[in-house]
Tab-separated table of C-alpha atoms in Angstrom:
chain	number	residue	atom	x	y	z
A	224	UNK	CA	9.269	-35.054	-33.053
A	225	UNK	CA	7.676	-31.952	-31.444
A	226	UNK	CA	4.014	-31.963	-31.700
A	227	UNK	CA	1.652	-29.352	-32.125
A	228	UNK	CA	0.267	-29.265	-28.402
A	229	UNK	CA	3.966	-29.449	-27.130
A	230	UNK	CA	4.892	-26.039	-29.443
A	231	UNK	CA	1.794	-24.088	-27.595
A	232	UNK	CA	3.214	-25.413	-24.341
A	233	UNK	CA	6.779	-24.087	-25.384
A	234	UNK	CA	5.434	-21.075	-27.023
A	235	UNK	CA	3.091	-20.240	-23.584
A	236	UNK	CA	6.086	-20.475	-21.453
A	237	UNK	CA	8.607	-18.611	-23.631
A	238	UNK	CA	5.878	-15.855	-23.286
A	239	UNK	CA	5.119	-15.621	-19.686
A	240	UNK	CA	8.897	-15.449	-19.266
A	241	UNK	CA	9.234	-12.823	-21.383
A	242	UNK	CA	6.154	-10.987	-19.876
A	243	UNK	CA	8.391	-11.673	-16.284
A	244	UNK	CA	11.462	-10.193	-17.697
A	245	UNK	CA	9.864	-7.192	-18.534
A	246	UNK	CA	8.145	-6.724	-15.667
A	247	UNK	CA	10.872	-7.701	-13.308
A	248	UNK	CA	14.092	-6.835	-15.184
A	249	UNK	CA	14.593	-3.041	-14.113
A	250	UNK	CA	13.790	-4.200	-10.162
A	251	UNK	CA	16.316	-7.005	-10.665
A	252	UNK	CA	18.837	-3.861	-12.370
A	253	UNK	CA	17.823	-1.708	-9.261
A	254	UNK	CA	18.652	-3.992	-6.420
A	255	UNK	CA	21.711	-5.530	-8.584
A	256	UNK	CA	23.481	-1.715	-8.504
A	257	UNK	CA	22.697	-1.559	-5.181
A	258	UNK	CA	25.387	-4.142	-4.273
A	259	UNK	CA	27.753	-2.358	-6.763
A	260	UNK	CA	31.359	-1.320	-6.028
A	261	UNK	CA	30.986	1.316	-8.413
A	262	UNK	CA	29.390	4.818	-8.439
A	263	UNK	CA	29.493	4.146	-12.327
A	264	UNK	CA	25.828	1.949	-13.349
A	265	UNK	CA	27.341	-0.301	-15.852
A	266	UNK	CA	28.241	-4.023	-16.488
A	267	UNK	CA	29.905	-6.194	-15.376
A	268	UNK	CA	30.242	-5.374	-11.795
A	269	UNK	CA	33.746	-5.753	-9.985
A	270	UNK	CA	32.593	-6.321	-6.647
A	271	UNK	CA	30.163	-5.890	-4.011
A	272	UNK	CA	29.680	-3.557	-1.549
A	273	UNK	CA	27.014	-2.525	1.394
A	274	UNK	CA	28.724	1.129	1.487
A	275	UNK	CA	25.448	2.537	-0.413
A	276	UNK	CA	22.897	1.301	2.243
A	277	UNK	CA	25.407	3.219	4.448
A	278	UNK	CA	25.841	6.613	2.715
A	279	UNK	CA	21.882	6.828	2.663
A	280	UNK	CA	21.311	5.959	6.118
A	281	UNK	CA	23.966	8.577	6.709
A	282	UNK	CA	22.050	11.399	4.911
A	283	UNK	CA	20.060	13.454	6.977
A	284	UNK	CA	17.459	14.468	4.282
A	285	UNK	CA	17.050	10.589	3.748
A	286	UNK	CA	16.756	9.961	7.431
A	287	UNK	CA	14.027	12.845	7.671
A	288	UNK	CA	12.344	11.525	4.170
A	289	UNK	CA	12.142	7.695	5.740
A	290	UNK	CA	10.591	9.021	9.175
A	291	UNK	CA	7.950	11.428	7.614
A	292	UNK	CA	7.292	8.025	5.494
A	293	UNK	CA	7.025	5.568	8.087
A	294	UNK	CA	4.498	7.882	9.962
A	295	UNK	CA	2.226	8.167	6.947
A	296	UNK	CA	2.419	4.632	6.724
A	297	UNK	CA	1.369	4.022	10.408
A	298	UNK	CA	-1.456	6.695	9.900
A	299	UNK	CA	-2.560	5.194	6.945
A	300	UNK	CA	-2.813	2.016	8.420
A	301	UNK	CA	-4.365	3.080	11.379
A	302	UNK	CA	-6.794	5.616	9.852
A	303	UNK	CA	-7.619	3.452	7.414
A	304	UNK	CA	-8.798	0.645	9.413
A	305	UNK	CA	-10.860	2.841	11.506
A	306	UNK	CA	-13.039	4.361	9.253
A	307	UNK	CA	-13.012	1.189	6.676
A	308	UNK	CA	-14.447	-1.521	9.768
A	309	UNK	CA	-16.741	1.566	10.811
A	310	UNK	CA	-18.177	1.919	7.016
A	311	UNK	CA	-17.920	-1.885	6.069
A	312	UNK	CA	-20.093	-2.716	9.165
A	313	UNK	CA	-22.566	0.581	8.897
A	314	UNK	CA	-23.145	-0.722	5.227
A	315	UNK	CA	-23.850	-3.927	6.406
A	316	UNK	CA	-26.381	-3.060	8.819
A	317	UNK	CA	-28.359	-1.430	6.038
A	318	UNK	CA	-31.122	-2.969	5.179
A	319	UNK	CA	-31.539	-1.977	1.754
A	320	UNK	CA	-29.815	-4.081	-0.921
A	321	UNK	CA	-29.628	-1.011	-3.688
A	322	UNK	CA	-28.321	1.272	-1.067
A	323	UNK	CA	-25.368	-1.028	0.307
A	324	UNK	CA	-24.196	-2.125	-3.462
A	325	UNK	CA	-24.428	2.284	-4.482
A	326	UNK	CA	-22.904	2.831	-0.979
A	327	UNK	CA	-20.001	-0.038	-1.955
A	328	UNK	CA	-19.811	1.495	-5.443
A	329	UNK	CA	-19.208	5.355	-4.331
A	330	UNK	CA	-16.486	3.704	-1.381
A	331	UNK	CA	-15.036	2.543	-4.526
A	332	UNK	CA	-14.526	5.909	-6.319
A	333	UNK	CA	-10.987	6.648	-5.231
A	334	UNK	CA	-9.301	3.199	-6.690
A	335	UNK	CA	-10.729	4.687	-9.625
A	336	UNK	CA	-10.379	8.288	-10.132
A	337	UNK	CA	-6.883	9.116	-11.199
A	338	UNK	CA	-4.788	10.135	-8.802
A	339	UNK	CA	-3.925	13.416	-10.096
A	340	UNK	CA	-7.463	14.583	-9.752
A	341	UNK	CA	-7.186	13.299	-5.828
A	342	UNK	CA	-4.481	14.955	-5.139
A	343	UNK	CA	-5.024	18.703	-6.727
A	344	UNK	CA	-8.853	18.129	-5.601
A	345	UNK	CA	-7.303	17.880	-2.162
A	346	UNK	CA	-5.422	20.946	-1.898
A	347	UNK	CA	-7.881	23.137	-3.414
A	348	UNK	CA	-10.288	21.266	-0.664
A	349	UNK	CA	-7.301	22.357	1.861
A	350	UNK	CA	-6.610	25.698	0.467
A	351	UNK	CA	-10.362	26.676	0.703
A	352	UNK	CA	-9.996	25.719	4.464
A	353	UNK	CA	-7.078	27.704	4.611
A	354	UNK	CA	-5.111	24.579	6.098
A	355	UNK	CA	-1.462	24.749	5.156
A	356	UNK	CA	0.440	21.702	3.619
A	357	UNK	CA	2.002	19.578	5.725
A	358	UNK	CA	2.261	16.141	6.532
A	359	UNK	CA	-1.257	15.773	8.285
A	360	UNK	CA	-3.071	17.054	4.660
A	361	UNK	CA	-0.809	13.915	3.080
A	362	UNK	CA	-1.991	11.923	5.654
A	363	UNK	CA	-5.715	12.592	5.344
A	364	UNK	CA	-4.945	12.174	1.532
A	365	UNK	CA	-3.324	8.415	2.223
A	366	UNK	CA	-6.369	7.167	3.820
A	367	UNK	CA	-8.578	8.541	1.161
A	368	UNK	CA	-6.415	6.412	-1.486
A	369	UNK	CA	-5.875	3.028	0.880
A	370	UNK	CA	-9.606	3.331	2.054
A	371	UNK	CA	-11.136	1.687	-1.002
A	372	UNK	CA	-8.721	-1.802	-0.652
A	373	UNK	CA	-9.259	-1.680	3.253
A	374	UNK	CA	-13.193	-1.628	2.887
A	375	UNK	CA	-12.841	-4.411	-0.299
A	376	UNK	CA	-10.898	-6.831	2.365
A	377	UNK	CA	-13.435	-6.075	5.583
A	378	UNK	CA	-16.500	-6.880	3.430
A	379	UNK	CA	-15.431	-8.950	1.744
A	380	UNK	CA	-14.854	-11.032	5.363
A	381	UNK	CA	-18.205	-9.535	7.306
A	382	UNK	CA	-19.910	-10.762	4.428
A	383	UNK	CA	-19.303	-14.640	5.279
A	384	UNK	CA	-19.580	-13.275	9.330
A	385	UNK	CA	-21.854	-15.468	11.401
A	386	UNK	CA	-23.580	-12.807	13.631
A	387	UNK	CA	-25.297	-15.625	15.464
A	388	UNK	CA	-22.689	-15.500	18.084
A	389	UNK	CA	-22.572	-11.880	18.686
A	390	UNK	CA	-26.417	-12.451	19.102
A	391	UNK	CA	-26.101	-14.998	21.763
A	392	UNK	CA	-23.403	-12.798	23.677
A	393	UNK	CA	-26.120	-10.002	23.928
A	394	UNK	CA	-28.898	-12.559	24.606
A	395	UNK	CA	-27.239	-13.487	27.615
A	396	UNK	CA	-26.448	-9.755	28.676
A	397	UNK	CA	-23.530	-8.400	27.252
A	398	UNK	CA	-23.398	-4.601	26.218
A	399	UNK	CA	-22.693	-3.629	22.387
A	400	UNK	CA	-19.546	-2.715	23.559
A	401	UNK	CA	-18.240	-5.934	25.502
A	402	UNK	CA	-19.474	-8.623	22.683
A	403	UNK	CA	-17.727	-6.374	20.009
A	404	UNK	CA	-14.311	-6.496	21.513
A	405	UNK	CA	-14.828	-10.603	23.078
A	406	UNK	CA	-16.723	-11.945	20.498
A	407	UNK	CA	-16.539	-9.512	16.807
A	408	UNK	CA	-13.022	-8.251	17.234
A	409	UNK	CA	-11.226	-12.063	18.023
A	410	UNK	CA	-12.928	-13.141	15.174
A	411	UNK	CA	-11.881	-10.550	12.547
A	412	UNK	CA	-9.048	-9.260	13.458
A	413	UNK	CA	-6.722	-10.985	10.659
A	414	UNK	CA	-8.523	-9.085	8.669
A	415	UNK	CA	-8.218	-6.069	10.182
A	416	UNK	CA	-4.710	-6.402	10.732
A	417	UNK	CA	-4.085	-7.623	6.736
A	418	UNK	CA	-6.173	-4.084	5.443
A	419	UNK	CA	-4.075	-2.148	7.898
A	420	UNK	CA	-1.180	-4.016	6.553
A	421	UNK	CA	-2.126	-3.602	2.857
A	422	UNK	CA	-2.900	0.482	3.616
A	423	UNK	CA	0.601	0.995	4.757
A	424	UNK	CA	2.310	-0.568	1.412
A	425	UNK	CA	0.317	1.943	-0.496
A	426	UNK	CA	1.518	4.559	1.452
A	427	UNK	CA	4.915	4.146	1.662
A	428	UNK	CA	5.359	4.303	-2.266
A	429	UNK	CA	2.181	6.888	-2.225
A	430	UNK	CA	3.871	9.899	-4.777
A	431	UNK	CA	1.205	12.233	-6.692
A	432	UNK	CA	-1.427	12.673	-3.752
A	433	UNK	CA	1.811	13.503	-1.460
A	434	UNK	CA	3.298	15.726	-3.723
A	435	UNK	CA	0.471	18.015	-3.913
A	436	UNK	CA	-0.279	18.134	-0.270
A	437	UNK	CA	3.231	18.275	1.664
A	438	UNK	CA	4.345	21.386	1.053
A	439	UNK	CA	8.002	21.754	1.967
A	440	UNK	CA	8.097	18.516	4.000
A	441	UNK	CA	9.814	15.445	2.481
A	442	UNK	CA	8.532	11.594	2.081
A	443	UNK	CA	11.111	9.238	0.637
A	444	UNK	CA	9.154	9.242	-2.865
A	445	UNK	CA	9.295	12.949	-3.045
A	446	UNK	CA	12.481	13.166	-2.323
A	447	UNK	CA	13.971	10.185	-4.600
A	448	UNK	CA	11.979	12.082	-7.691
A	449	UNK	CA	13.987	15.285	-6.845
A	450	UNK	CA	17.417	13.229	-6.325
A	451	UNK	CA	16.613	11.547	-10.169
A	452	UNK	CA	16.491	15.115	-11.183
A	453	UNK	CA	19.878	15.459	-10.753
A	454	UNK	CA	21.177	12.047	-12.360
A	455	UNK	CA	21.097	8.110	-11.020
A	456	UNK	CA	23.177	7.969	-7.675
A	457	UNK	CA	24.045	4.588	-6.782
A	458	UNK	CA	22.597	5.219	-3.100
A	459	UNK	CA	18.790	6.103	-4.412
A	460	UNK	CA	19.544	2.105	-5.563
A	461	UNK	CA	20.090	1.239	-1.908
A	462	UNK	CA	16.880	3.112	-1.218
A	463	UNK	CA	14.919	2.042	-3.595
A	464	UNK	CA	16.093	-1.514	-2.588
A	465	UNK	CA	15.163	-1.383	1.164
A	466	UNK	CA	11.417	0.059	-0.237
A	467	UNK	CA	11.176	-2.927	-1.928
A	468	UNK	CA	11.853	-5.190	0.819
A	469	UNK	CA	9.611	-3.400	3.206
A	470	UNK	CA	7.186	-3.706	0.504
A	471	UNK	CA	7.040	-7.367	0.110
A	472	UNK	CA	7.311	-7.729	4.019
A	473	UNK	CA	4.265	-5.977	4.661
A	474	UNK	CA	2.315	-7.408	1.108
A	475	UNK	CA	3.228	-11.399	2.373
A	476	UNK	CA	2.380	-10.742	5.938
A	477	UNK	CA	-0.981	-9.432	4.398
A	478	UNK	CA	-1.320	-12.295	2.506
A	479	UNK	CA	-0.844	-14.407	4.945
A	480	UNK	CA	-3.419	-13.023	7.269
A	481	UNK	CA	-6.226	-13.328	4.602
A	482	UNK	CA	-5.022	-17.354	4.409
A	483	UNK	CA	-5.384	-17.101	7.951
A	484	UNK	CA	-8.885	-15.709	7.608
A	485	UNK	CA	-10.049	-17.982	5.290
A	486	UNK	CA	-8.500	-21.424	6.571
Protein backbone atom coordinates (compact mmCIF):
# COMPACT_ATOMS: atom_id res chain seq x y z
CA UNK A 1 0.00 0.00 0.00
CA UNK A 2 1.29 3.47 -1.02
CA UNK A 3 1.48 5.79 1.81
CA UNK A 4 0.95 9.28 2.07
CA UNK A 5 4.75 10.39 2.36
CA UNK A 6 5.58 7.94 -0.58
CA UNK A 7 2.68 9.88 -2.96
CA UNK A 8 4.56 13.43 -2.18
CA UNK A 9 7.78 11.65 -3.05
CA UNK A 10 6.13 10.34 -6.39
CA UNK A 11 4.22 13.44 -6.92
CA UNK A 12 7.74 15.73 -6.32
CA UNK A 13 9.51 13.73 -8.86
CA UNK A 14 6.78 13.46 -11.51
CA UNK A 15 7.02 17.33 -11.22
CA UNK A 16 10.61 18.15 -11.47
CA UNK A 17 10.54 15.89 -14.53
CA UNK A 18 8.02 17.60 -16.02
CA UNK A 19 9.58 21.04 -15.10
CA UNK A 20 12.94 19.24 -17.06
CA UNK A 21 10.96 18.35 -20.05
CA UNK A 22 9.87 21.64 -20.54
CA UNK A 23 12.81 23.22 -20.07
CA UNK A 24 14.95 20.83 -21.98
CA UNK A 25 12.59 19.36 -24.61
CA UNK A 26 12.99 22.00 -27.55
CA UNK A 27 17.14 21.79 -26.98
CA UNK A 28 16.78 18.00 -27.06
CA UNK A 29 14.32 18.73 -30.60
CA UNK A 30 17.15 21.17 -31.76
CA UNK A 31 20.19 19.00 -31.52
CA UNK A 32 17.94 15.77 -32.47
CA UNK A 33 17.22 17.58 -36.20
CA UNK A 34 20.55 18.34 -36.34
CA UNK A 35 21.51 14.68 -36.95
CA UNK A 36 18.51 14.43 -39.38
CA UNK A 37 18.64 12.96 -42.91
CA UNK A 38 15.93 15.12 -43.81
CA UNK A 39 15.56 18.83 -44.77
CA UNK A 40 11.84 18.08 -43.68
CA UNK A 41 11.62 18.69 -39.34
CA UNK A 42 9.33 15.89 -38.61
CA UNK A 43 9.17 12.43 -36.86
CA UNK A 44 10.40 9.74 -36.99
CA UNK A 45 13.74 10.31 -38.44
CA UNK A 46 15.15 7.86 -41.21
CA UNK A 47 18.65 8.30 -40.62
CA UNK A 48 21.46 10.29 -39.55
CA UNK A 49 23.58 12.50 -41.10
CA UNK A 50 26.62 15.12 -40.28
CA UNK A 51 25.94 16.84 -43.86
CA UNK A 52 24.26 19.93 -41.89
CA UNK A 53 27.36 20.73 -39.69
CA UNK A 54 28.92 20.69 -43.21
CA UNK A 55 26.65 22.95 -45.32
CA UNK A 56 27.04 25.64 -42.43
CA UNK A 57 30.63 25.48 -42.12
CA UNK A 58 30.49 25.82 -45.87
CA UNK A 59 28.52 29.14 -45.83
CA UNK A 60 30.47 32.08 -45.99
CA UNK A 61 27.98 34.40 -44.12
CA UNK A 62 28.11 31.66 -41.30
CA UNK A 63 31.85 31.52 -41.39
CA UNK A 64 31.97 35.49 -41.16
CA UNK A 65 28.94 35.40 -38.39
CA UNK A 66 31.10 32.66 -36.16
CA UNK A 67 34.45 34.81 -36.46
CA UNK A 68 32.86 38.28 -35.65
CA UNK A 69 31.39 36.00 -32.63
CA UNK A 70 34.34 34.39 -31.39
CA UNK A 71 36.13 37.86 -31.27
CA UNK A 72 33.40 39.40 -29.14
CA UNK A 73 33.70 36.56 -27.05
CA UNK A 74 37.54 36.91 -26.58
CA UNK A 75 36.97 40.75 -26.00
CA UNK A 76 34.43 40.18 -23.66
CA UNK A 77 36.40 37.96 -21.77
CA UNK A 78 39.33 39.89 -21.82
CA UNK A 79 37.73 43.33 -21.26
CA UNK A 80 35.77 42.09 -18.82
CA UNK A 81 38.31 40.77 -16.56
CA UNK A 82 40.27 43.86 -16.76
CA UNK A 83 38.09 46.33 -15.62
CA UNK A 84 36.05 43.77 -13.18
CA UNK A 85 39.67 42.73 -10.99
CA UNK A 86 40.49 46.61 -11.37
CA UNK A 87 36.89 47.64 -9.77
CA UNK A 88 36.52 44.51 -7.42
CA UNK A 89 39.94 45.39 -5.85
CA UNK A 90 39.47 49.50 -5.96
CA UNK A 91 36.14 48.71 -4.01
CA UNK A 92 37.88 46.75 -1.71
CA UNK A 93 40.41 49.13 -0.79
CA UNK A 94 37.67 51.53 0.24
CA UNK A 95 37.40 52.08 3.46
CA UNK A 96 33.94 52.96 3.81
CA UNK A 97 31.43 50.13 4.32
CA UNK A 98 28.22 52.25 2.80
CA UNK A 99 30.28 53.28 -0.11
CA UNK A 100 31.63 49.68 -1.19
CA UNK A 101 27.96 47.93 -0.68
CA UNK A 102 26.31 51.42 -3.05
CA UNK A 103 29.48 51.02 -5.22
CA UNK A 104 28.61 46.92 -5.45
CA UNK A 105 24.93 47.83 -5.88
CA UNK A 106 25.36 50.45 -8.95
CA UNK A 107 28.18 47.57 -10.56
CA UNK A 108 25.10 45.62 -10.34
CA UNK A 109 22.76 47.81 -12.48
CA UNK A 110 23.28 46.16 -15.83
CA UNK A 111 22.18 42.37 -14.69
CA UNK A 112 19.25 44.30 -13.97
CA UNK A 113 18.15 46.82 -16.38
CA UNK A 114 16.56 45.18 -19.34
CA UNK A 115 18.50 44.73 -22.03
CA UNK A 116 16.62 46.64 -24.47
CA UNK A 117 17.20 49.81 -22.57
CA UNK A 118 21.21 48.82 -22.74
CA UNK A 119 21.31 48.39 -25.95
CA UNK A 120 19.24 51.55 -27.57
CA UNK A 121 20.89 53.60 -24.52
CA UNK A 122 24.12 52.57 -26.20
CA UNK A 123 23.67 53.73 -29.58
CA UNK A 124 22.15 56.92 -28.78
CA UNK A 125 25.42 57.14 -26.32
CA UNK A 126 27.37 56.17 -29.75
CA UNK A 127 25.40 58.24 -32.08
CA UNK A 128 25.94 61.40 -29.88
CA UNK A 129 29.73 60.59 -30.28
CA UNK A 130 29.21 60.26 -33.76
CA UNK A 131 30.92 56.66 -33.60
CA UNK A 132 29.53 54.42 -36.30
CA UNK A 133 28.26 50.80 -35.56
CA UNK A 134 30.47 48.26 -35.83
CA UNK A 135 31.76 45.49 -34.05
CA UNK A 136 33.96 47.53 -31.48
CA UNK A 137 30.42 49.52 -30.20
CA UNK A 138 29.09 45.59 -29.67
CA UNK A 139 32.06 44.93 -28.02
CA UNK A 140 32.10 47.81 -25.55
CA UNK A 141 28.34 46.83 -25.15
CA UNK A 142 29.40 42.94 -24.18
CA UNK A 143 31.52 43.99 -21.39
CA UNK A 144 28.97 46.35 -20.06
CA UNK A 145 26.44 43.22 -19.87
CA UNK A 146 29.22 40.37 -18.64
CA UNK A 147 30.77 43.04 -16.21
CA UNK A 148 28.21 42.62 -13.44
CA UNK A 149 28.81 38.41 -13.18
CA UNK A 150 32.68 39.02 -13.59
CA UNK A 151 32.79 41.56 -10.56
CA UNK A 152 30.05 39.06 -8.49
CA UNK A 153 32.80 36.07 -8.98
CA UNK A 154 36.15 38.41 -8.13
CA UNK A 155 34.53 39.66 -4.89
CA UNK A 156 33.07 37.31 -4.10
CA UNK A 157 36.87 35.50 -3.93
CA UNK A 158 38.94 38.87 -2.69
CA UNK A 159 36.52 38.89 -0.08
CA UNK A 160 37.88 35.56 1.70
CA UNK A 161 41.67 36.96 0.29
CA UNK A 162 44.32 36.82 2.99
CA UNK A 163 46.30 40.06 2.22
CA UNK A 164 48.74 39.07 4.93
CA UNK A 165 50.97 37.61 2.37
CA UNK A 166 50.99 40.34 -0.09
CA UNK A 167 51.95 42.38 3.11
CA UNK A 168 54.92 40.33 3.94
CA UNK A 169 56.13 40.38 0.16
CA UNK A 170 56.27 44.27 0.44
CA UNK A 171 57.66 44.11 4.01
CA UNK A 172 60.56 42.47 2.75
CA UNK A 173 60.93 44.88 -0.37
CA UNK A 174 58.97 43.99 -3.16
CA UNK A 175 57.35 46.78 -5.42
CA UNK A 176 53.36 46.92 -5.83
CA UNK A 177 53.99 45.66 -9.01
CA UNK A 178 56.24 42.43 -8.38
CA UNK A 179 54.04 41.04 -5.23
CA UNK A 180 50.86 41.53 -7.44
CA UNK A 181 51.94 39.32 -10.25
CA UNK A 182 54.17 36.56 -7.60
CA UNK A 183 52.08 36.63 -4.84
CA UNK A 184 48.06 38.23 -5.78
CA UNK A 185 47.86 36.97 -9.32
CA UNK A 186 49.01 32.93 -8.47
CA UNK A 187 46.58 33.06 -5.96
CA UNK A 188 43.48 34.27 -7.86
CA UNK A 189 43.83 33.49 -10.99
CA UNK A 190 41.08 30.56 -11.15
CA UNK A 191 39.05 33.09 -10.59
CA UNK A 192 40.03 35.28 -12.98
CA UNK A 193 40.20 32.80 -15.54
CA UNK A 194 36.39 31.30 -14.50
CA UNK A 195 34.83 35.29 -14.86
CA UNK A 196 36.68 35.55 -18.13
CA UNK A 197 35.31 32.20 -18.91
CA UNK A 198 31.73 32.97 -17.74
CA UNK A 199 31.94 36.63 -19.84
CA UNK A 200 32.56 34.84 -23.03
CA UNK A 201 29.31 32.40 -22.72
CA UNK A 202 27.29 35.53 -22.40
CA UNK A 203 28.65 36.85 -25.31
CA UNK A 204 28.52 34.37 -27.68
CA UNK A 205 24.59 34.04 -27.36
CA UNK A 206 24.61 38.06 -26.56
CA UNK A 207 21.44 39.19 -29.23
CA UNK A 208 19.52 42.60 -28.29
CA UNK A 209 22.65 44.74 -27.12
CA UNK A 210 24.38 43.41 -30.54
CA UNK A 211 21.64 44.07 -32.62
CA UNK A 212 21.44 47.63 -31.85
CA UNK A 213 25.09 48.35 -32.05
CA UNK A 214 26.54 46.30 -35.18
CA UNK A 215 25.33 47.96 -37.84
CA UNK A 216 25.72 45.94 -41.02
CA UNK A 217 28.21 43.48 -39.47
CA UNK A 218 26.98 39.96 -38.58
CA UNK A 219 27.34 37.80 -35.14
CA UNK A 220 25.98 34.28 -35.36
CA UNK A 221 22.78 35.39 -33.20
CA UNK A 222 22.01 38.14 -35.58
CA UNK A 223 22.30 36.30 -38.27
CA UNK A 224 20.35 32.96 -37.12
CA UNK A 225 17.27 35.56 -36.19
CA UNK A 226 17.36 36.77 -39.87
CA UNK A 227 17.78 33.03 -41.30
CA UNK A 228 14.36 32.08 -38.91
CA UNK A 229 12.83 34.86 -40.84
CA UNK A 230 12.79 32.98 -43.71
CA UNK A 231 11.59 29.46 -42.27
CA UNK A 232 13.52 26.54 -40.02
CA UNK A 233 16.57 25.25 -42.15
CA UNK A 234 17.86 22.13 -40.88
CA UNK A 235 21.55 23.70 -40.87
CA UNK A 236 20.59 26.75 -38.28
CA UNK A 237 19.98 23.15 -36.15
CA UNK A 238 23.64 22.29 -36.72
CA UNK A 239 24.41 25.81 -35.58
CA UNK A 240 22.48 26.14 -32.97
CA UNK A 241 23.88 22.70 -31.85
CA UNK A 242 27.65 23.56 -31.94
CA UNK A 243 26.50 27.00 -29.72
CA UNK A 244 25.33 24.79 -27.36
CA UNK A 245 28.30 22.73 -26.99
CA UNK A 246 30.63 25.64 -26.85
CA UNK A 247 28.32 26.84 -24.31
CA UNK A 248 28.52 24.10 -21.84
CA UNK A 249 32.37 23.82 -22.57
CA UNK A 250 33.10 27.14 -21.47
CA UNK A 251 30.07 27.13 -18.42
CA UNK A 252 31.82 23.54 -16.87
CA UNK A 253 35.31 24.74 -17.32
CA UNK A 254 34.00 27.82 -15.29
CA UNK A 255 32.63 25.76 -12.89
CA UNK A 256 35.29 23.94 -12.40
CA UNK A 257 37.67 26.74 -11.75
CA UNK A 258 35.44 28.19 -8.92
CA UNK A 259 35.73 24.32 -7.29
CA UNK A 260 39.20 24.90 -7.85
CA UNK A 261 39.07 28.19 -5.99
CA UNK A 262 37.29 27.09 -3.25
CA UNK A 263 38.89 23.51 -2.54
Amino acid sequence: MVTSGQRRHYGAGIFVLAVLLYLYAPVVVTVLFSFADSPRLSLPIQGLTLDWYASALANPLIVTALRNTLILAAISAVGGCLAGTAFAFGVLKLQGLRLRQALLTASLLPAVVPLLVIGIALAVFFRFLGSQPGLLNAAIGHILVSLPFVILSLNARLETFDFSVVEAARDLGAPPMRAFLDITLPLIRPSVVGAGLLAAALSLDEFIVTWFNVGTQLTAPVLVWGLMRRGVDPSINALATLFLMALLILIIASSQLGRRKSA
